[in-house]
CSV table of C-alpha atoms and ligand atoms in Angstrom, one decimal:
chain,number,residue,atom,x,y,z
A,1116,MET,CA,31.1,-12.4,-10.3
A,1117,ARG,CA,28.6,-14.9,-10.7
A,1118,SER,CA,25.1,-14.6,-9.4
A,1119,ALA,CA,25.5,-18.0,-6.8
A,1120,GLU,CA,28.4,-15.8,-5.1
A,1121,LEU,CA,26.1,-12.3,-4.9
A,1122,ARG,CA,23.8,-14.5,-3.8
A,1123,ALA,CA,25.7,-15.7,-1.0
A,1124,SER,CA,27.1,-12.5,0.1
A,1125,ILE,CA,23.9,-10.8,0.5
A,1126,GLU,CA,22.3,-14.0,2.4
A,1127,GLU,CA,25.1,-13.6,4.5
A,1128,MET,CA,24.7,-10.0,4.8
A,1129,VAL,CA,20.9,-10.3,6.2
A,1130,ASP,CA,21.5,-13.3,8.1
A,1131,ARG,CA,23.6,-11.1,10.1
A,1132,LEU,CA,21.8,-8.0,10.3
A,1133,ALA,CA,18.8,-10.2,11.7
A,1134,ASP,CA,18.5,-9.5,15.0
A,1135,GLU,CA,19.0,-5.7,14.5
A,1136,LEU,CA,16.5,-6.0,11.5
A,1137,GLU,CA,14.3,-7.5,13.4
A,1138,ALA,CA,14.7,-5.6,16.5
A,1139,LEU,CA,13.7,-2.6,14.1
A,1140,SER,CA,10.7,-3.5,12.7
A,1141,HIS,CA,9.5,-4.4,16.5
A,1142,ARG,CA,10.3,-1.1,17.8
A,1143,ILE,CA,8.0,0.5,15.0
A,1144,HIS,CA,5.4,-1.7,15.9
A,1145,ALA,CA,5.7,-0.5,18.8
A,1146,HIS,CA,5.4,3.2,18.3
A,1147,PRO,CA,2.5,2.8,15.6
A,1148,GLU,CA,2.6,6.6,13.7
A,1149,LEU,CA,-0.5,7.6,11.4
A,1150,CYS,CA,-0.1,8.5,8.1
A,1151,PHE,CA,2.5,11.5,7.2
A,1152,GLU,CA,3.2,11.6,10.8
A,1153,GLU,CA,5.6,8.7,11.0
A,1154,GLU,CA,8.6,10.6,12.5
A,1155,LYS,CA,9.6,8.2,14.7
A,1156,ALA,CA,9.8,5.8,11.5
A,1157,HIS,CA,11.4,7.7,9.7
A,1158,ALA,CA,14.1,9.0,12.4
A,1159,TRP,CA,14.5,4.7,13.4
A,1160,LEU,CA,15.0,3.8,9.9
A,1161,THR,CA,17.3,7.2,8.0
A,1162,GLU,CA,19.9,6.6,11.4
A,1163,PHE,CA,19.4,2.5,11.0
A,1164,LEU,CA,21.1,3.1,6.9
A,1165,GLU,CA,23.4,5.8,8.1
A,1166,ALA,CA,24.7,3.8,10.9
A,1167,LYS,CA,25.3,1.2,8.0
A,1168,GLY,CA,27.2,2.9,5.8
A,1169,CYS,CA,24.3,4.2,3.4
A,1170,ASP,CA,23.7,8.3,2.2
A,1171,VAL,CA,20.4,9.2,3.0
A,1172,ALA,CA,18.4,12.3,2.1
A,1173,ARG,CA,15.7,13.0,4.4
A,1174,GLY,CA,12.2,15.1,3.5
A,1175,VAL,CA,12.6,14.2,0.3
A,1176,GLY,CA,9.6,15.6,-2.1
A,1177,GLY,CA,8.2,17.4,0.1
A,1178,LEU,CA,6.7,15.4,2.5
A,1179,ALA,CA,8.9,15.4,6.2
A,1180,THR,CA,8.7,11.5,7.3
A,1181,ALA,CA,10.0,10.5,3.2
A,1182,PHE,CA,13.5,9.6,1.8
A,1183,THR,CA,16.2,8.0,0.4
A,1184,SER,CA,18.5,6.8,-0.3
A,1185,THR,CA,21.2,5.6,-3.2
A,1186,ILE,CA,23.3,2.6,-2.6
A,1187,PRO,CA,25.9,3.5,-6.2
A,1188,GLY,CA,27.2,0.8,-8.6
A,1189,THR,CA,30.6,1.2,-11.0
A,1190,ALA,CA,28.7,3.6,-13.1
A,1191,PRO,CA,26.0,5.5,-13.7
A,1192,GLY,CA,23.1,3.6,-15.1
A,1193,PRO,CA,19.4,2.5,-14.8
A,1194,THR,CA,18.1,2.7,-10.7
A,1195,ILE,CA,16.4,0.5,-9.4
A,1196,ALA,CA,13.7,1.4,-6.7
A,1197,ILE,CA,12.9,-0.7,-3.2
A,1198,LEU,CA,9.5,0.5,-1.5
A,1199,ALA,CA,9.4,1.3,2.3
A,1200,GLU,CA,6.6,2.0,3.7
A,1201,TYR,CA,6.0,2.7,7.6
A,1202,ASP,CA,2.4,3.9,9.1
A,1203,ALA,CA,-0.3,2.2,10.8
A,1204,LEU,CA,-3.8,2.8,11.7
A,1205,PRO,CA,-5.8,4.3,14.0
A,1206,ARG,CA,-6.8,2.3,16.8
A,1207,ILE,CA,-5.5,-0.7,15.8
A,1208,GLY,CA,-1.7,-0.1,15.0
A,1209,HIS,CA,0.3,-1.6,12.7
A,1210,ALA,CA,-2.8,-4.0,11.3
A,1211,CYS,CA,-0.9,-3.9,8.1
A,1212,GLY,CA,2.4,-5.2,9.1
A,1213,HIS,CA,3.9,-1.9,7.5
A,1214,ASN,CA,7.3,-2.5,10.1
A,1215,VAL,CA,7.8,-5.4,7.7
A,1216,ILE,CA,7.7,-3.3,4.7
A,1217,ALA,CA,10.3,-0.6,5.9
A,1218,THR,CA,12.3,-3.1,8.0
A,1219,ALA,CA,12.6,-5.5,4.8
A,1220,GLY,CA,13.3,-2.4,2.4
A,1221,VAL,CA,16.1,-1.1,4.3
A,1222,GLY,CA,17.8,-4.0,5.4
A,1223,ALA,CA,17.5,-5.4,1.1
A,1224,GLY,CA,19.3,-1.5,0.8
A,1225,THR,CA,21.7,-2.3,4.2
A,1226,ALA,CA,23.2,-5.6,3.0
A,1227,LEU,CA,24.1,-4.1,-0.1
A,1228,ARG,CA,25.7,-1.6,1.2
A,1229,LEU,CA,27.7,-4.2,3.5
A,1230,ALA,CA,28.2,-6.5,1.1
A,1231,PHE,CA,29.6,-4.8,-1.7
A,1232,PRO,CA,31.6,-1.2,-1.3
A,1233,ARG,CA,30.2,-0.7,-4.9
A,1234,LEU,CA,27.2,-2.5,-5.9
A,1235,PRO,CA,29.3,-4.5,-9.0
A,1236,PHE,CA,27.2,-3.4,-12.0
A,1237,ARG,CA,26.4,-0.3,-14.0
A,1238,GLY,CA,23.6,1.3,-12.2
A,1239,GLN,CA,22.3,2.6,-8.1
A,1240,VAL,CA,19.5,0.9,-6.6
A,1241,ARG,CA,17.3,3.4,-4.6
A,1242,VAL,CA,15.9,2.6,-0.9
A,1243,ILE,CA,12.2,5.1,-1.0
A,1244,GLY,CA,10.6,5.3,2.0
A,1245,THR,CA,7.3,6.2,1.1
A,1246,PRO,CA,4.9,7.9,3.8
A,1247,ALA,CA,1.5,7.4,4.2
A,1248,GLU,CA,0.0,4.0,2.0
A,1249,GLU,CA,-3.3,3.8,4.9
A,1250,GLY,CA,-5.0,7.2,3.6
A,1251,GLY,CA,-2.3,9.5,2.3
A,1252,ALA,CA,-1.4,8.0,-1.5
A,1253,GLY,CA,2.1,9.1,-0.5
A,1254,LYS,CA,3.5,7.6,-3.6
A,1255,VAL,CA,1.2,8.9,-6.1
A,1256,ARG,CA,2.5,12.7,-4.3
A,1257,LEU,CA,6.8,11.7,-4.5
A,1258,MET,CA,6.0,10.6,-8.0
A,1259,LYS,CA,4.5,14.3,-8.3
A,1260,ALA,CA,7.6,15.4,-6.8
A,1261,GLY,CA,10.4,13.7,-9.5
A,1262,VAL,CA,11.1,11.5,-6.5
A,1263,PHE,CA,10.5,8.3,-8.4
A,1264,GLU,CA,12.6,10.3,-12.1
A,1265,GLY,CA,14.9,7.8,-13.5
A,1266,VAL,CA,13.6,4.4,-11.9
A,1267,GLU,CA,13.4,2.1,-14.2
A,1268,ALA,CA,11.7,-0.5,-11.9
A,1269,ALA,CA,10.2,-0.4,-8.5
A,1270,MET,CA,9.3,-3.0,-5.4
A,1271,MET,CA,8.2,-3.4,-2.4
A,1272,ILE,CA,7.0,-6.5,-0.8
A,1273,HIS,CA,3.4,-6.3,1.5
A,1274,PRO,CA,2.6,-8.6,4.2
A,1275,ARG,CA,0.2,-11.0,4.2
A,1276,ASP,CA,-1.7,-14.4,5.6
A,1277,GLY,CA,0.4,-16.3,2.6
A,1278,THR,CA,3.6,-16.2,0.3
A,1279,ARG,CA,1.7,-15.4,-3.0
A,1280,ILE,CA,3.6,-13.1,-6.3
A,1281,TRP,CA,0.6,-11.4,-7.9
A,1282,ARG,CA,-2.6,-10.3,-6.6
A,1283,PRO,CA,-4.4,-7.6,-7.9
A,1284,THR,CA,-5.8,-4.8,-6.6
A,1285,LEU,CA,-8.7,-2.7,-6.9
A,1286,GLY,CA,-8.1,1.0,-8.3
A,1287,ILE,CA,-10.3,3.6,-5.3
A,1288,ILE,CA,-12.1,6.6,-5.5
A,1289,LYS,CA,-12.8,8.6,-1.9
A,1290,VAL,CA,-15.5,10.9,-1.8
A,1291,LYS,CA,-16.5,11.8,1.0
A,1292,ALA,CA,-20.3,13.2,1.5
A,1293,GLU,CA,-21.5,16.4,3.7
A,1294,PHE,CA,-25.3,17.8,4.2
A,1295,SER,CA,-26.4,19.9,5.8
A,1296,GLY,CA,-30.1,20.8,7.5
A,1297,LYS,CA,-31.1,23.5,10.2
A,1298,ALA,CA,-30.7,23.5,13.7
A,1299,VAL,CA,-33.6,23.4,16.9
A,1300,HIS,CA,-33.8,22.0,19.8
A,1301,ALA,CA,-34.7,18.5,19.4
A,1302,SER,CA,-37.5,18.3,22.5
A,1303,SER,CA,-39.0,21.7,22.0
A,1304,TRP,CA,-39.4,22.5,17.9
A,1305,PRO,CA,-38.1,19.2,16.6
A,1306,TRP,CA,-40.7,19.6,13.6
A,1307,ARG,CA,-39.1,23.1,13.3
A,1308,GLY,CA,-35.7,21.3,11.8
A,1309,VAL,CA,-34.3,20.1,9.2
A,1310,ASN,CA,-32.8,16.9,11.0
A,1311,ALA,CA,-28.9,16.4,8.4
A,1312,LEU,CA,-28.4,13.0,10.4
A,1313,ASN,CA,-31.1,11.2,8.7
A,1314,ALA,CA,-30.2,12.4,5.6
A,1315,VAL,CA,-26.6,10.6,5.9
A,1316,ILE,CA,-28.0,7.8,7.7
A,1317,GLN,CA,-30.7,7.4,4.5
A,1318,LEU,CA,-27.6,7.2,2.1
A,1319,PHE,CA,-26.0,4.5,3.4
A,1320,VAL,CA,-29.3,2.8,3.5
A,1321,GLY,CA,-30.1,3.8,-0.5
A,1322,LEU,CA,-25.7,2.3,-0.9
A,1323,ASP,CA,-27.1,-0.5,1.1
A,1324,ALA,CA,-29.7,-1.3,-1.8
A,1325,MET,CA,-27.1,-0.2,-4.1
A,1326,ARG,CA,-24.3,-2.8,-3.8
A,1327,GLN,CA,-26.8,-5.2,-4.2
A,1328,GLN,CA,-26.5,-3.9,-8.1
A,1329,ILE,CA,-23.4,-3.8,-8.8
A,1330,ARG,CA,-20.2,-5.5,-9.7
A,1331,PRO,CA,-18.9,-9.0,-7.8
A,1332,GLU,CA,-15.6,-7.4,-7.4
A,1333,ALA,CA,-16.6,-3.7,-6.5
A,1334,ARG,CA,-16.7,-2.4,-3.2
A,1335,VAL,CA,-18.6,0.6,-1.5
A,1336,HIS,CA,-17.6,1.1,2.1
A,1337,GLY,CA,-17.8,3.8,4.5
A,1338,ILE,CA,-17.9,5.2,8.1
A,1339,ILE,CA,-20.1,8.9,9.6
A,1340,THR,CA,-16.8,11.2,10.4
A,1341,HIS,CA,-19.1,13.4,11.6
A,1342,GLY,CA,-23.0,12.9,12.9
A,1343,GLY,CA,-24.1,15.7,14.6
A,1344,ASP,CA,-23.1,17.0,18.0
A,1345,GLN,CA,-25.0,16.9,21.4
A,1346,PRO,CA,-28.5,14.4,21.1
A,1347,ASN,CA,-30.2,18.2,22.5
A,1348,ILE,CA,-29.8,19.9,19.0
A,1349,ILE,CA,-31.4,18.3,15.6
A,1350,PRO,CA,-27.8,18.1,13.8
A,1351,GLU,CA,-27.8,20.3,11.1
A,1352,TYR,CA,-24.1,19.1,8.9
A,1353,THR,CA,-23.3,15.4,9.0
A,1354,ALA,CA,-20.6,14.5,7.3
A,1355,ALA,CA,-19.5,10.9,5.9
A,1356,GLU,CA,-16.1,9.4,3.7
A,1357,PHE,CA,-16.2,6.9,1.8
A,1358,TYR,CA,-14.1,4.0,-1.0
A,1359,LEU,CA,-15.5,3.0,-3.8
A,1360,ARG,CA,-13.4,0.3,-5.0
A,1361,SER,CA,-13.4,-1.5,-8.3
A,1362,ASP,CA,-10.7,-3.2,-10.8
A,1363,ARG,CA,-11.9,-0.9,-13.9
A,1364,MET,CA,-11.5,2.4,-13.7
A,1365,GLU,CA,-14.7,3.4,-16.0
A,1366,TYR,CA,-15.9,1.3,-13.6
A,1367,LEU,CA,-15.3,3.6,-11.0
A,1368,GLN,CA,-16.5,6.4,-12.4
A,1369,GLU,CA,-20.2,5.1,-12.9
A,1370,LEU,CA,-19.9,4.1,-9.0
A,1371,LEU,CA,-19.4,7.9,-8.7
A,1372,CYS,CA,-22.5,8.8,-10.7
A,1373,ARG,CA,-24.1,6.3,-8.5
A,1374,PHE,CA,-23.1,7.2,-5.5
A,1375,GLU,CA,-23.2,11.0,-6.2
A,1376,ALA,CA,-27.4,10.1,-7.0
A,1377,CYS,CA,-27.7,8.4,-3.6
A,1378,ALA,CA,-26.3,11.1,-2.1
A,1379,ARG,CA,-28.8,13.7,-3.7
A,1380,GLY,CA,-31.6,10.8,-2.9
A,1381,ALA,CA,-31.3,11.2,0.7
A,1382,ALA,CA,-30.9,15.1,1.0
A,1383,THR,CA,-33.9,14.8,-1.1
A,1384,ALA,CA,-35.8,12.8,1.2
A,1385,THR,CA,-34.8,15.0,3.6
A,1386,GLY,CA,-35.1,18.1,2.9
A,1387,CYS,CA,-31.1,18.8,3.2
A,1388,GLU,CA,-28.8,19.7,1.8
A,1389,VAL,CA,-26.0,17.9,-0.6
A,1390,THR,CA,-22.3,18.2,-1.1
A,1391,VAL,CA,-20.2,15.6,-2.6
A,1392,THR,CA,-16.4,15.5,-3.2
A,1393,PRO,CA,-14.1,13.1,-4.6
A,1394,ASP,CA,-10.5,13.2,-3.6
A,1395,SER,CA,-8.6,14.1,-6.6
A,1396,ILE,CA,-6.2,11.5,-5.7
A,1397,VAL,CA,-7.9,8.6,-7.3
A,1398,HIS,CA,-5.9,5.2,-6.6
A,1399,GLU,CA,-5.0,2.7,-9.5
A,1400,PRO,CA,-4.8,-0.8,-9.7
A,1401,LEU,CA,-1.7,-2.8,-9.6
A,1402,LYS,CA,-0.2,-3.7,-13.0
A,1403,PRO,CA,1.6,-6.5,-13.0
A,1404,ASN,CA,5.2,-7.2,-14.1
A,1405,PHE,CA,5.0,-10.4,-14.5
A,1406,ALA,CA,9.5,-10.6,-16.0
A,1407,MET,CA,10.3,-9.3,-12.9
A,1408,ALA,CA,7.7,-11.1,-10.4
A,1409,ASP,CA,9.3,-14.4,-11.6
A,1410,LEU,CA,12.7,-13.1,-10.7
A,1411,PHE,CA,11.7,-12.8,-7.9
A,1412,ARG,CA,9.7,-16.0,-7.4
A,1413,VAL,CA,13.0,-17.9,-8.4
A,1414,ASN,CA,15.2,-15.4,-5.0
A,1415,LEU,CA,12.3,-15.4,-2.5
A,1416,GLU,CA,12.4,-19.5,-2.7
A,1417,ARG,CA,15.7,-19.7,-2.7
A,1418,ALA,CA,15.9,-17.7,0.4
A,1419,GLY,CA,13.9,-20.2,2.0
A,1420,LEU,CA,10.0,-18.8,1.7
A,1421,ALA,CA,7.9,-20.9,-1.1
A,1422,GLU,CA,5.3,-19.2,-2.8
A,1423,ASP,CA,1.5,-20.7,-1.5
A,1424,PRO,CA,-1.6,-21.3,-3.2
A,1425,GLU,CA,-4.0,-18.6,-3.5
A,1426,ASP,CA,-6.8,-18.3,-0.7
A,1427,GLU,CA,-9.8,-18.0,-4.0
A,1428,GLU,CA,-12.4,-16.7,-0.6
A,1429,ALA,CA,-9.8,-13.8,-0.3
A,1430,GLY,CA,-11.0,-10.9,-1.7
A,1431,TYR,CA,-8.7,-7.8,-2.5
A,1432,GLY,CA,-7.0,-4.5,-1.4
A,1433,SER,CA,-5.6,-1.8,-2.4
A,1434,THR,CA,-2.2,0.3,-2.7
A,1435,ASP,CA,-0.7,3.0,-3.7
A,1436,CYS,CA,1.7,1.2,-5.3
A,1437,GLY,CA,-0.9,0.8,-7.6
A,1438,ASN,CA,-0.2,4.2,-9.4
A,1439,VAL,CA,3.1,3.7,-9.1
A,1440,SER,CA,2.6,0.7,-11.4
A,1441,GLN,CA,1.4,2.5,-14.3
A,1442,VAL,CA,3.8,4.5,-14.7
A,1443,ILE,CA,7.0,2.6,-13.9
A,1444,PRO,CA,7.0,-1.6,-14.1
A,1445,THR,CA,6.7,-2.4,-10.5
A,1446,ILE,CA,6.1,-5.9,-8.5
A,1447,HIS,CA,4.6,-6.0,-5.0
A,1448,PRO,CA,4.3,-9.4,-3.9
A,1449,TYR,CA,3.1,-10.3,-0.5
A,1450,VAL,CA,4.9,-12.5,1.6
A,1451,ARG,CA,3.7,-14.2,5.0
A,1452,THR,CA,3.7,-12.9,8.1
A,1453,ALA,CA,1.0,-14.8,10.3
A,1454,PRO,CA,-1.3,-18.1,9.9
A,1455,ASP,CA,-3.3,-19.0,7.4
A,1456,GLY,CA,-6.6,-17.2,7.5
A,1457,VAL,CA,-5.9,-14.3,9.8
A,1458,PRO,CA,-7.1,-11.2,7.8
A,1459,LEU,CA,-5.1,-7.8,6.9
A,1460,HIS,CA,-6.3,-4.8,9.1
A,1461,SER,CA,-7.4,-7.0,12.2
A,1462,ARG,CA,-6.1,-7.0,15.8
A,1463,GLU,CA,-4.0,-10.4,14.9
A,1464,PHE,CA,-2.7,-9.5,11.9
A,1465,ALA,CA,-1.6,-7.1,14.2
A,1466,GLU,CA,0.3,-9.7,16.4
A,1467,TRP,CA,1.5,-11.7,14.1
A,1468,ALA,CA,3.3,-8.6,12.2
A,1469,ARG,CA,6.0,-9.5,15.4
A,1470,SER,CA,6.0,-12.6,15.3
A,1471,PRO,CA,8.3,-15.6,14.4
A,1472,ILE,CA,6.6,-15.9,10.6
A,1473,ALA,CA,7.3,-12.5,10.6
A,1474,ARG,CA,11.0,-12.3,11.1
A,1475,THR,CA,11.3,-15.3,8.5
A,1476,GLY,CA,8.9,-13.1,6.7
A,1477,LEU,CA,11.0,-10.1,6.5
A,1478,LEU,CA,14.7,-11.8,6.1
A,1479,ALA,CA,13.3,-14.0,3.6
A,1480,ALA,CA,12.0,-10.6,1.6
A,1481,ALA,CA,15.0,-8.5,2.9
A,1482,LYS,CA,17.6,-11.0,0.1
A,1483,ALA,CA,14.8,-11.6,-2.3
A,1484,LEU,CA,14.4,-7.8,-2.5
A,1485,ALA,CA,18.4,-7.1,-2.8
A,1486,MET,CA,19.1,-10.0,-5.3
A,1487,THR,CA,16.4,-8.9,-7.8
A,1488,ALA,CA,17.5,-5.5,-7.8
A,1489,LEU,CA,20.9,-7.1,-8.5
A,1490,ASP,CA,19.2,-9.4,-11.0
A,1491,LEU,CA,18.4,-6.4,-12.8
A,1492,LEU,CA,21.9,-4.1,-13.0
A,1493,ALA,CA,23.3,-7.5,-14.0
A,1494,SER,CA,21.0,-8.9,-17.1
A,1495,PRO,CA,20.4,-5.6,-19.5
A,1496,GLU,CA,18.8,-8.2,-21.8
A,1497,THR,CA,16.1,-8.6,-18.4
A,1498,LEU,CA,15.6,-5.0,-17.7
A,1499,ALA,CA,14.3,-5.0,-21.3
A,1500,GLU,CA,12.5,-7.7,-21.0
A,1501,VAL,CA,10.6,-6.5,-17.9
A,1502,ARG,CA,10.2,-3.0,-19.9
A,1503,GLU,CA,9.1,-4.6,-23.0
A,1504,GLU,CA,5.9,-6.1,-21.0
A,1505,PHE,CA,5.1,-3.3,-19.5
A,1506,ALA,CA,4.9,-1.5,-22.5
A,1507,SER,CA,2.7,-4.3,-24.0
A,1508,ARG,CA,0.5,-4.5,-20.9
A,1509,THR,CA,-2.6,-2.8,-21.1
A,1510,SER,CA,-5.1,-4.5,-19.3
A,1511,PRO,CA,-4.5,-3.6,-15.8
A,1512,ARG,CA,-6.9,-6.9,-14.6
A,1513,PRO,CA,-5.6,-10.6,-15.2
A,1514,ARG,CA,-6.6,-13.3,-13.0
A,1515,PRO,CA,-4.9,-14.4,-9.5
A,1516,SER,CA,-4.4,-17.4,-11.0
A,1517,GLU,CA,-2.6,-16.2,-14.1
A,1518,SER,CA,0.5,-15.9,-14.7
A,1519,ARG,CA,3.5,-16.4,-17.8
B,2544,ZN,ZN1,-3.7,-1.4,4.9
B,2545,ZN,ZN1,-0.3,-1.7,4.1
């Protein structure tokens, strides 16, 4: 089968599924679920796959809300993974647009399944439902549990206020600081207390001073997760959580050392004890794969979505897909679901994640994901090129404007 015929079959199938995919996306959007709690989305996505004739394995890798669905080819061969995220954010719902990621990934899988009784090549496409991107590092857990075993290349899309095939992401060390003081009556005996709230405030002040002397692309940001219990008690326990981010793993370690010094300083200044606990999972930056990204760019353009120029004003986020990209050739292109200038993790972005622009992004992305997976199965030479680039690339830090 020629490439043009394959493309026509996929496009026709995605167009036929379009209204159902959009309805599924809106349904997930209307019921936002936090990381590890994506029970409804998990049920709806797997039911959708099954209804279209796909095999589904639920609760894979020890995560109740993860799933896999495999679309087989003519004979055993390479596995290409298409990733689907579906978790939301506290209070602001689908402000990262993961409802679009989920339905684009599942849309690509079902279109492939419906277009071909068997994929016309050796190998298989595996849709992997990856829970808990927002704070849970679901993909890292699934990799450890072997769910990505045998995957030769992985891909997903992410919504954004513009279409951009390659953008760097930052690594993250998550760290918790806890201060212990001494509780007393806040009015009658304040001089006998040790105030753990003062310590956590002091830590934020220290970090604000530190921030002036960190690398421009690095980020340090946090929230107080426990600030005391009642105003008439001097707080004896406070806690705060922070993300330390950089595009360089070695610099993350330096930031952690400086964070610990700030925390110790805050404890000393206030007479408290401090415990600093870094999370055991470190998020890694995305490692680019331009061989695969170029395929996706062409397929997305043919599906009607051209790349937008890089927005030099915009900073970078992070993703647990970064860890996948360090182990397996991976792409994480951004697809427009909102007008220019609408930031991720905002209430406006959540609104746009169910707009006609999001529908256009969803459908073009489903087509491009399916077609790129087929391109890789169709051409062992292209897959070899993708693998070679992965092996030769050690630096995870090309700038946004870099391309081949
Ligand atoms: Zn997000
Ligand atoms: Zn996201």
